[in-house]
PDB file of C-alpha atoms in Angstrom:
ATOM      1  CA  UNK A1341      -9.748 -86.366  -5.584  1.00  0.00           C
ATOM      2  CA  UNK A1342     -10.616 -86.695  -1.893  1.00  0.00           C
ATOM      3  CA  UNK A1343     -13.162 -88.977  -0.390  1.00  0.00           C
ATOM      4  CA  UNK A1344     -14.903 -88.546   2.903  1.00  0.00           C
ATOM      5  CA  UNK A1345     -14.472 -91.270   5.461  1.00  0.00           C
ATOM      6  CA  UNK A1346     -16.154 -91.481   8.865  1.00  0.00           C
ATOM      7  CA  UNK A1347     -12.955 -90.398  10.635  1.00  0.00           C
ATOM      8  CA  UNK A1348     -12.167 -87.655   8.124  1.00  0.00           C
ATOM      9  CA  UNK A1349     -14.230 -84.553   8.980  1.00  0.00           C
ATOM     10  CA  UNK A1350     -13.665 -81.087   7.642  1.00  0.00           C
ATOM     11  CA  UNK A1351     -12.454 -78.297   9.917  1.00  0.00           C
ATOM     12  CA  UNK A1352     -15.772 -76.428   9.761  1.00  0.00           C
ATOM     13  CA  UNK A1353     -17.646 -79.478  11.010  1.00  0.00           C
ATOM     14  CA  UNK A1354     -15.378 -79.892  14.020  1.00  0.00           C
ATOM     15  CA  UNK A1355     -15.550 -76.210  15.037  1.00  0.00           C
ATOM     16  CA  UNK A1356     -19.257 -76.348  15.728  1.00  0.00           C
ATOM     17  CA  UNK A1357     -22.423 -74.636  14.685  1.00  0.00           C
ATOM     18  CA  UNK A1358     -21.578 -71.095  15.856  1.00  0.00           C
ATOM     19  CA  UNK A1359     -17.975 -71.176  14.703  1.00  0.00           C
ATOM     20  CA  UNK A1360     -19.050 -71.849  11.149  1.00  0.00           C
ATOM     21  CA  UNK A1361     -21.601 -68.985  11.300  1.00  0.00           C
ATOM     22  CA  UNK A1362     -19.829 -65.951  12.809  1.00  0.00           C
ATOM     23  CA  UNK A1363     -22.659 -63.592  11.826  1.00  0.00           C
ATOM     24  CA  UNK A1364     -24.775 -65.248  14.534  1.00  0.00           C
ATOM     25  CA  UNK A1365     -22.337 -63.870  17.141  1.00  0.00           C
ATOM     26  CA  UNK A1366     -22.992 -60.361  15.790  1.00  0.00           C
ATOM     27  CA  UNK A1367     -26.764 -60.870  15.954  1.00  0.00           C
ATOM     28  CA  UNK A1368     -26.460 -62.304  19.472  1.00  0.00           C
ATOM     29  CA  UNK A1369     -24.316 -59.374  20.637  1.00  0.00           C
ATOM     30  CA  UNK A1370     -26.777 -56.865  19.132  1.00  0.00           C
ATOM     31  CA  UNK A1371     -29.724 -58.552  20.868  1.00  0.00           C
ATOM     32  CA  UNK A1372     -27.831 -58.532  24.172  1.00  0.00           C
ATOM     33  CA  UNK A1373     -27.019 -54.832  23.726  1.00  0.00           C
ATOM     34  CA  UNK A1374     -30.663 -53.949  23.053  1.00  0.00           C
ATOM     35  CA  UNK A1375     -31.738 -56.007  26.058  1.00  0.00           C
ATOM     36  CA  UNK A1376     -29.279 -54.227  28.328  1.00  0.00           C
ATOM     37  CA  UNK A1377     -30.428 -50.804  27.125  1.00  0.00           C
ATOM     38  CA  UNK A1378     -34.076 -51.797  27.636  1.00  0.00           C
ATOM     39  CA  UNK A1379     -33.397 -52.885  31.208  1.00  0.00           C
ATOM     40  CA  UNK A1380     -31.492 -49.677  31.964  1.00  0.00           C
ATOM     41  CA  UNK A1381     -34.285 -47.486  30.578  1.00  0.00           C
ATOM     42  CA  UNK A1382     -36.917 -49.476  32.493  1.00  0.00           C
ATOM     43  CA  UNK A1383     -35.010 -49.035  35.767  1.00  0.00           C
ATOM     44  CA  UNK A1384     -34.403 -45.344  35.099  1.00  0.00           C
ATOM     45  CA  UNK A1385     -38.054 -44.627  34.274  1.00  0.00           C
ATOM     46  CA  UNK A1386     -39.342 -46.461  37.345  1.00  0.00           C
ATOM     47  CA  UNK A1387     -36.848 -44.823  39.733  1.00  0.00           C
ATOM     48  CA  UNK A1388     -36.998 -41.181  38.793  1.00  0.00           C
ATOM     49  CA  UNK A1389     -35.831 -38.642  41.375  1.00  0.00           C
ATOM     50  CA  UNK A1390     -38.396 -36.736  43.374  1.00  0.00           C
ATOM     51  CA  UNK A1391     -39.583 -33.467  41.864  1.00  0.00           C
ATOM     52  CA  UNK A1392     -38.316 -30.495  43.869  1.00  0.00           C
ATOM     53  CA  UNK A1393     -40.109 -27.177  43.345  1.00  0.00           C
ATOM     54  CA  UNK A1394     -37.795 -24.297  42.542  1.00  0.00           C
ATOM     55  CA  UNK A1395     -37.960 -21.038  44.423  1.00  0.00           C
ATOM     56  CA  UNK A1396     -38.244 -18.128  42.019  1.00  0.00           C
ATOM     57  CA  UNK A1397     -35.935 -15.279  42.894  1.00  0.00           C
ATOM     58  CA  UNK A1398     -36.842 -11.660  42.345  1.00  0.00           C
ATOM     59  CA  UNK A1399     -34.448 -10.114  39.790  1.00  0.00           C
ATOM     60  CA  UNK A1400     -32.191  -7.458  41.313  1.00  0.00           C
TER      61      UNK A1400
END
């Protein structure tokens, strides 16, 4: 039987909040990925290349 004393903390308590919940890292990484894609699409849509009309050639 073990008893908890003030100086005796478990390993999960000393690792911290995120270390004891690794699924939060996955959620955080997914949110960061979606944010990056959103920024890239926003930049791409607001900086589209100029439309160049095509010259139609007469078939030979």
